[in-house]
Amino acid sequence: MNIIYLDNSATTRVEEETLQVMNQYHSTWFGNPSSLHGMGLTAEKAVDGCRRAMGQILSVKPEEIVFTSGGTESNNLAILGGIEKQKRRGRKLITSKTEHPSVLEAFRHAEREGMDVVYLDVDAEGRVRLDQLEENLDEDTMLVSIMHVNNETGVIQDLESIGKAIKNANKNTIFHCDCIQSFGKIPVKPRQWQADMVSLSAHKMHGPKGLGALYMKKNLGIHPIFHGGGQEGGLRSGTENVAGIAGWHQVLKNLDMEADQGQMRGLKTAFLDTLEKSVADIQINSPLGDGFVHHIASVSFADLRGKYCSTHWREKGSMFPPDPPAPRKNGDKVMCWSSSPWKKPTWKGPFGSVFPG
């Protein structure tokens, strides 16, 4: 079956070369990186190799990279660990209304624990309102968390301006960025943004599931949320996922963001052009341009529920997500994520013929 997969913002395929590397560390070099014998040292070397590669891509020190079980844990470690560190500095937290649930739910938990949380509005294109952020920043602000790329619309936040505003208002405020949807696709620049922490995930970029990372500025000193053997500099206890980390390293070795984004721009252009020519009453929520990533396409179809469209195309061998659990305006939406080759559809004509017979 020739599957058309348009859900790469949810997860990606692991390439064969990466699987082969991972299998070596599952079956041959399966030592615990905390062990002092030869196999343990080989495992530790694999972990450190990925840490160095990641540090080089981010232009940070390898020791500032902490491996986790995924993006959700990275976000929770950053937010909850940061709150615990900062709790004597203030009670105010700031995020936006369009963050990923792993960020929003962490803030809601903090709110239930008595913290004051400000949820920033976004403009018509989904960008955080900088004026509203600046109005809310003060000496009581302990932590701010803003995502880099929105996983539904592909909008890119101006993290450099956001970081500057945060540090100008209060140099002690922790600035966390969720870069799970951007890392490996467009440049991620923690130091340029003045970001204290950045969350990353492997399976969004053809790495294995169940593996993430957190960049944490040296000497930031957040509190761990797991307790145990003290791995990852005491911030994330538990034996590291050596095979997954080795696989992620292989992905990083093969990374060519410029070439990949060039291909994605071509695919997105063809996708959106064909939609606009073939279907009436659509709205492009993620236009081509510097303000949106090329690997995400968001489209609204008037009077058509996403789940029905998703069910139809699943039967045709295509896979893209139905309506995401997000606020809607101007009718129902179908959110399509595209980061793999797209085939021209057989249907044309008026909106009512979107389902071919």
Short mmCIF file of C-alpha atoms in Angstrom, two decimals:
data_model
loop_
_atom_site.label_atom_id
_atom_site.label_comp_id
_atom_site.label_asym_id
_atom_site.label_seq_id
_atom_site.Cartn_x
_atom_site.Cartn_y
_atom_site.Cartn_z
CA MET A 1 0.00 0.00 0.00
CA ASN A 2 1.38 3.41 -1.01
CA ILE A 3 0.70 5.57 2.04
CA ILE A 4 0.62 9.36 1.83
CA TYR A 5 1.67 10.45 5.31
CA LEU A 6 0.97 14.08 6.25
CA ASP A 7 1.33 13.86 10.02
CA ASN A 8 5.06 14.39 10.53
CA SER A 9 4.45 17.04 13.16
CA ALA A 10 2.99 14.26 15.32
CA THR A 11 5.81 11.79 14.71
CA THR A 12 8.25 10.72 12.01
CA ARG A 13 9.60 7.54 10.51
CA VAL A 14 12.91 6.24 11.86
CA GLU A 15 15.31 5.64 8.98
CA GLU A 16 16.93 2.23 8.46
CA GLU A 17 20.44 3.54 9.13
CA THR A 18 19.32 4.88 12.49
CA LEU A 19 17.62 1.59 13.38
CA GLN A 20 20.82 -0.32 12.61
CA VAL A 21 22.81 1.91 14.96
CA MET A 22 20.20 1.50 17.69
CA ASN A 23 20.14 -2.29 17.32
CA GLN A 24 23.89 -2.44 17.95
CA TYR A 25 23.36 -0.82 21.34
CA HIS A 26 20.39 -3.06 22.12
CA SER A 27 22.14 -6.33 21.31
CA THR A 28 25.94 -5.90 21.25
CA TRP A 29 26.99 -2.80 23.19
CA PHE A 30 24.14 -2.97 25.71
CA GLY A 31 26.05 -1.84 28.79
CA ASN A 32 24.82 0.63 31.38
CA PRO A 33 26.64 3.97 30.92
CA SER A 34 27.05 4.21 34.69
CA SER A 35 29.03 0.94 34.79
CA LEU A 36 32.81 1.12 34.95
CA HIS A 37 33.61 -1.92 32.80
CA GLY A 38 34.30 -1.84 29.06
CA MET A 39 30.71 -2.15 27.87
CA GLY A 40 29.60 0.54 30.27
CA LEU A 41 32.31 2.89 29.02
CA THR A 42 31.28 2.19 25.41
CA ALA A 43 27.70 3.10 26.29
CA GLU A 44 28.86 6.26 28.06
CA LYS A 45 30.88 7.20 24.98
CA ALA A 46 27.77 6.88 22.81
CA VAL A 47 25.78 9.14 25.14
CA ASP A 48 28.56 11.73 25.28
CA GLY A 49 28.94 11.67 21.49
CA CYS A 50 25.32 12.68 21.00
CA ARG A 51 25.62 15.30 23.74
CA ARG A 52 28.60 16.87 21.97
CA ALA A 53 26.87 16.84 18.58
CA MET A 54 23.76 18.47 20.04
CA GLY A 55 25.84 21.08 21.84
CA GLN A 56 27.61 21.92 18.60
CA ILE A 57 24.34 22.39 16.69
CA LEU A 58 22.95 24.61 19.46
CA SER A 59 26.27 26.43 20.03
CA VAL A 60 26.21 25.50 23.72
CA LYS A 61 28.40 23.38 25.98
CA PRO A 62 27.83 19.60 25.92
CA GLU A 63 27.43 19.52 29.69
CA GLU A 64 24.44 21.85 29.33
CA ILE A 65 22.45 19.07 27.59
CA VAL A 66 20.28 16.79 29.76
CA PHE A 67 18.63 13.73 28.19
CA THR A 68 15.02 12.94 29.13
CA SER A 69 12.26 10.54 28.10
CA GLY A 70 10.72 13.02 25.63
CA GLY A 71 9.48 16.53 24.99
CA THR A 72 6.76 16.37 27.63
CA GLU A 73 9.26 15.51 30.34
CA SER A 74 11.67 18.18 29.12
CA ASN A 75 8.93 20.81 29.35
CA ASN A 76 7.81 19.64 32.77
CA LEU A 77 11.37 19.50 34.09
CA ALA A 78 12.04 23.02 32.84
CA ILE A 79 8.82 24.54 34.16
CA LEU A 80 8.27 22.67 37.43
CA GLY A 81 11.99 22.46 38.21
CA GLY A 82 12.35 26.14 37.41
CA ILE A 83 9.41 27.08 39.64
CA GLU A 84 10.89 25.13 42.54
CA LYS A 85 14.19 26.97 42.13
CA GLN A 86 12.54 30.38 41.85
CA LYS A 87 9.75 30.10 44.40
CA ARG A 88 11.41 32.60 46.77
CA ARG A 89 11.82 35.18 43.99
CA GLY A 90 8.16 35.65 43.15
CA ARG A 91 4.85 34.04 42.25
CA LYS A 92 4.17 35.16 38.69
CA LEU A 93 4.48 32.89 35.66
CA ILE A 94 3.90 33.85 32.02
CA THR A 95 3.10 31.73 28.97
CA SER A 96 0.87 32.03 25.89
CA LYS A 97 -2.59 30.62 25.22
CA THR A 98 -1.36 28.62 22.21
CA GLU A 99 1.32 26.51 23.87
CA HIS A 100 1.49 22.71 23.69
CA PRO A 101 -0.54 20.88 26.39
CA SER A 102 2.67 19.69 28.05
CA VAL A 103 3.41 23.35 28.80
CA LEU A 104 -0.13 24.56 29.48
CA GLU A 105 -0.94 21.69 31.86
CA ALA A 106 2.28 22.29 33.80
CA PHE A 107 1.24 25.92 34.25
CA ARG A 108 -2.28 24.92 35.24
CA HIS A 109 -0.79 22.61 37.86
CA ALA A 110 1.29 25.51 39.18
CA GLU A 111 -1.85 27.66 39.21
CA ARG A 112 -3.62 25.07 41.36
CA GLU A 113 -0.62 25.21 43.70
CA GLY A 114 -1.19 28.92 44.21
CA MET A 115 0.99 30.52 41.53
CA ASP A 116 -0.22 33.51 39.51
CA VAL A 117 -0.21 32.63 35.81
CA VAL A 118 -0.60 35.09 32.92
CA TYR A 119 -1.73 33.55 29.61
CA LEU A 120 -0.73 35.90 26.81
CA ASP A 121 -2.92 36.53 23.77
CA VAL A 122 -1.63 36.08 20.22
CA ASP A 123 -2.31 38.17 17.12
CA ALA A 124 -4.20 37.08 14.00
CA GLU A 125 -1.19 35.09 12.76
CA GLY A 126 -0.60 33.43 16.12
CA ARG A 127 2.35 35.48 17.35
CA VAL A 128 2.69 36.45 20.99
CA ARG A 129 1.77 40.06 21.65
CA LEU A 130 5.05 41.60 22.74
CA ASP A 131 3.32 44.66 24.19
CA GLN A 132 1.21 42.46 26.46
CA LEU A 133 4.28 40.52 27.55
CA GLU A 134 6.12 43.73 28.43
CA GLU A 135 3.11 45.00 30.41
CA ASN A 136 3.14 41.87 32.58
CA LEU A 137 6.88 41.51 33.20
CA ASP A 138 8.03 42.73 36.62
CA GLU A 139 10.26 41.84 39.55
CA ASP A 140 7.76 39.20 40.65
CA THR A 141 8.02 37.26 37.36
CA MET A 142 9.87 34.03 38.05
CA LEU A 143 9.54 32.15 34.74
CA VAL A 144 8.34 32.68 31.16
CA SER A 145 7.75 29.86 28.66
CA ILE A 146 7.13 30.50 24.94
CA MET A 147 7.30 27.94 22.11
CA HIS A 148 9.45 28.51 19.03
CA VAL A 149 7.22 26.97 16.33
CA ASN A 150 3.54 26.17 16.80
CA ASN A 151 2.83 22.55 15.97
CA GLU A 152 -0.60 23.34 14.45
CA THR A 153 0.00 26.48 12.40
CA GLY A 154 3.77 26.55 11.93
CA VAL A 155 4.06 30.19 13.05
CA ILE A 156 7.55 31.17 14.25
CA GLN A 157 7.79 33.27 17.41
CA ASP A 158 10.35 36.10 17.61
CA LEU A 159 12.21 34.60 20.55
CA GLU A 160 15.10 37.04 20.30
CA SER A 161 12.79 40.02 20.92
CA ILE A 162 10.90 38.09 23.60
CA GLY A 163 14.12 37.12 25.38
CA LYS A 164 15.40 40.70 25.25
CA ALA A 165 12.17 42.02 26.75
CA ILE A 166 12.29 39.43 29.56
CA LYS A 167 15.90 40.07 30.55
CA ASN A 168 15.53 43.86 30.31
CA ALA A 169 12.61 43.69 32.73
CA ASN A 170 14.16 41.20 35.16
CA LYS A 171 17.49 39.50 34.59
CA ASN A 172 16.56 36.81 37.14
CA THR A 173 13.44 35.65 35.28
CA ILE A 174 13.98 32.20 33.75
CA PHE A 175 13.21 32.05 30.02
CA HIS A 176 12.19 28.62 28.69
CA CYS A 177 11.57 27.82 25.01
CA ASP A 178 9.73 24.77 23.69
CA CYS A 179 11.68 24.01 20.49
CA ILE A 180 10.30 20.52 19.96
CA GLN A 181 8.73 21.42 16.60
CA SER A 182 11.71 23.43 15.33
CA PHE A 183 14.90 21.62 16.33
CA GLY A 184 16.50 19.96 13.34
CA LYS A 185 14.34 21.93 10.91
CA ILE A 186 15.28 25.57 11.46
CA PRO A 187 18.11 27.07 13.55
CA VAL A 188 17.66 27.03 17.32
CA LYS A 189 19.78 29.68 19.06
CA PRO A 190 19.51 29.62 22.87
CA ARG A 191 22.32 32.10 23.52
CA GLN A 192 21.09 34.62 20.93
CA TRP A 193 17.61 34.43 22.45
CA GLN A 194 18.99 34.69 26.03
CA ALA A 195 17.08 31.47 26.73
CA ASP A 196 17.90 29.67 29.96
CA MET A 197 16.29 26.38 28.90
CA VAL A 198 15.23 24.81 25.60
CA SER A 199 13.20 21.60 25.18
CA LEU A 200 13.91 19.14 22.34
CA SER A 201 12.49 15.83 21.09
CA ALA A 202 13.95 13.05 18.94
CA HIS A 203 10.86 11.58 17.29
CA LYS A 204 9.87 14.85 15.59
CA MET A 205 13.02 14.64 13.45
CA HIS A 206 13.22 10.95 12.45
CA GLY A 207 14.69 9.84 15.76
CA PRO A 208 13.18 7.30 18.17
CA LYS A 209 10.16 7.90 20.39
CA GLY A 210 10.59 8.13 24.14
CA LEU A 211 13.65 10.38 23.98
CA GLY A 212 14.06 14.09 24.55
CA ALA A 213 16.59 16.60 25.79
CA LEU A 214 16.72 19.84 27.72
CA TYR A 215 19.33 22.51 27.19
CA MET A 216 19.90 24.16 30.55
CA LYS A 217 22.23 27.10 30.96
CA LYS A 218 25.22 26.22 33.10
CA ASN A 219 24.78 26.91 36.83
CA LEU A 220 21.07 27.67 36.43
CA GLY A 221 20.43 25.16 39.21
CA ILE A 222 16.84 24.09 38.65
CA HIS A 223 15.45 21.34 40.86
CA PRO A 224 15.00 17.77 39.55
CA ILE A 225 11.51 16.29 39.43
CA PHE A 226 12.82 12.68 39.46
CA HIS A 227 14.99 11.30 42.25
CA GLY A 228 17.24 8.28 42.14
CA GLY A 229 20.74 7.45 40.94
CA GLY A 230 21.69 10.99 40.01
CA GLN A 231 22.26 10.49 36.29
CA GLU A 232 22.45 13.47 33.91
CA GLY A 233 24.21 15.65 36.43
CA GLY A 234 21.61 14.86 39.07
CA LEU A 235 18.83 16.47 37.02
CA ARG A 236 17.31 13.34 35.51
CA SER A 237 17.80 10.13 37.48
CA GLY A 238 17.33 6.84 35.64
CA THR A 239 19.49 4.82 33.26
CA GLU A 240 19.88 6.68 29.97
CA ASN A 241 18.25 5.35 26.80
CA VAL A 242 21.60 4.54 25.21
CA ALA A 243 20.26 2.93 22.03
CA GLY A 244 17.88 5.82 21.44
CA ILE A 245 20.57 8.41 22.13
CA ALA A 246 22.96 6.65 19.72
CA GLY A 247 20.18 6.66 17.12
CA TRP A 248 19.53 10.37 17.68
CA HIS A 249 23.24 11.00 17.19
CA GLN A 250 23.01 9.29 13.80
CA VAL A 251 20.11 11.57 12.86
CA LEU A 252 22.16 14.62 13.85
CA LYS A 253 25.10 13.41 11.73
CA ASN A 254 22.84 13.24 8.66
CA LEU A 255 21.14 16.57 9.33
CA ASP A 256 21.02 19.06 6.44
CA MET A 257 18.50 21.71 7.44
CA GLU A 258 19.09 23.94 4.43
CA ALA A 259 18.46 21.17 1.90
CA ASP A 260 15.50 19.79 3.86
CA GLN A 261 13.82 23.18 4.13
CA GLY A 262 14.34 23.80 0.43
CA GLN A 263 12.53 20.56 -0.33
CA MET A 264 9.77 21.34 2.15
CA ARG A 265 9.23 24.78 0.66
CA GLY A 266 8.71 23.21 -2.76
CA LEU A 267 6.26 20.67 -1.38
CA LYS A 268 4.32 23.25 0.61
CA THR A 269 4.14 25.58 -2.38
CA ALA A 270 2.75 22.82 -4.60
CA PHE A 271 0.33 21.70 -1.90
CA LEU A 272 -1.12 25.13 -1.18
CA ASP A 273 -1.19 26.20 -4.84
CA THR A 274 -3.13 23.10 -5.83
CA LEU A 275 -5.58 23.52 -2.96
CA GLU A 276 -6.29 27.14 -3.84
CA LYS A 277 -6.87 26.28 -7.50
CA SER A 278 -8.99 23.20 -6.81
CA VAL A 279 -11.12 23.98 -3.76
CA ALA A 280 -13.37 26.93 -3.01
CA ASP A 281 -13.89 28.44 0.45
CA ILE A 282 -10.56 27.60 2.03
CA GLN A 283 -8.33 29.67 4.27
CA ILE A 284 -4.55 29.23 4.39
CA ASN A 285 -3.45 29.66 8.02
CA SER A 286 0.25 29.02 7.37
CA PRO A 287 1.25 31.07 4.30
CA LEU A 288 4.60 30.84 2.60
CA GLY A 289 7.10 33.31 4.00
CA ASP A 290 9.72 33.85 6.68
CA GLY A 291 7.18 33.97 9.50
CA PHE A 292 6.09 30.34 9.09
CA VAL A 293 8.03 27.10 8.76
CA HIS A 294 7.86 25.21 5.48
CA HIS A 295 7.21 21.77 6.95
CA ILE A 296 3.79 22.64 8.39
CA ALA A 297 0.68 23.52 6.37
CA SER A 298 -2.49 24.61 8.16
CA VAL A 299 -5.70 24.96 6.15
CA SER A 300 -9.31 25.72 7.07
CA PHE A 301 -12.13 24.27 4.92
CA ALA A 302 -15.48 26.01 5.33
CA ASP A 303 -18.32 23.85 6.69
CA LEU A 304 -16.24 20.66 6.78
CA ARG A 305 -15.25 18.92 9.99
CA GLY A 306 -11.70 17.67 10.12
CA LYS A 307 -12.56 14.23 11.43
CA TYR A 308 -14.71 13.46 8.37
CA CYS A 309 -11.95 14.53 6.02
CA SER A 310 -9.39 12.50 7.97
CA THR A 311 -11.60 9.40 7.92
CA HIS A 312 -12.12 9.68 4.16
CA TRP A 313 -8.46 10.04 3.31
CA ARG A 314 -7.49 7.24 5.69
CA GLU A 315 -9.60 4.94 3.53
CA LYS A 316 -7.73 6.26 0.48
CA GLY A 317 -4.32 5.54 2.03
CA SER A 318 -3.54 9.07 3.19
CA MET A 319 -2.83 9.99 6.79
CA PHE A 320 -3.25 13.42 8.33
CA PRO A 321 -4.76 14.47 11.67
CA PRO A 322 -8.35 15.53 12.30
CA ASP A 323 -9.28 18.70 14.14
CA PRO A 324 -6.81 19.31 16.99
CA PRO A 325 -8.15 20.27 20.43
CA ALA A 326 -7.66 24.00 19.95
CA PRO A 327 -9.96 27.06 19.93
CA ARG A 328 -11.69 27.68 16.61
CA LYS A 329 -12.79 30.80 14.79
CA ASN A 330 -14.60 31.18 11.46
CA GLY A 331 -15.86 27.62 11.18
CA ASP A 332 -14.33 24.19 11.45
CA LYS A 333 -10.73 23.51 10.57
CA VAL A 334 -8.74 20.73 9.04
CA MET A 335 -5.14 20.93 10.13
CA CYS A 336 -2.71 19.29 7.70
CA TRP A 337 0.96 18.85 8.53
CA SER A 338 3.24 18.10 5.58
CA SER A 339 6.89 17.13 5.73
CA SER A 340 7.01 14.25 3.31
CA PRO A 341 6.40 13.94 -0.45
CA TRP A 342 2.84 14.85 -1.38
CA LYS A 343 0.91 13.43 -4.34
CA LYS A 344 -1.46 15.54 -6.41
CA PRO A 345 -5.08 14.60 -5.60
CA THR A 346 -7.40 13.25 -8.27
CA TRP A 347 -10.29 15.53 -7.26
CA LYS A 348 -10.97 18.97 -8.71
CA GLY A 349 -13.87 21.34 -9.06
CA PRO A 350 -16.18 22.97 -6.56
CA PHE A 351 -15.96 22.51 -2.82
CA GLY A 352 -18.74 19.96 -2.83
CA SER A 353 -16.64 17.52 -4.84
CA VAL A 354 -13.87 17.23 -2.25
CA PHE A 355 -14.80 13.56 -1.80
CA PRO A 356 -14.32 11.72 -5.10
CA GLY A 357 -16.71 8.93 -5.87
#
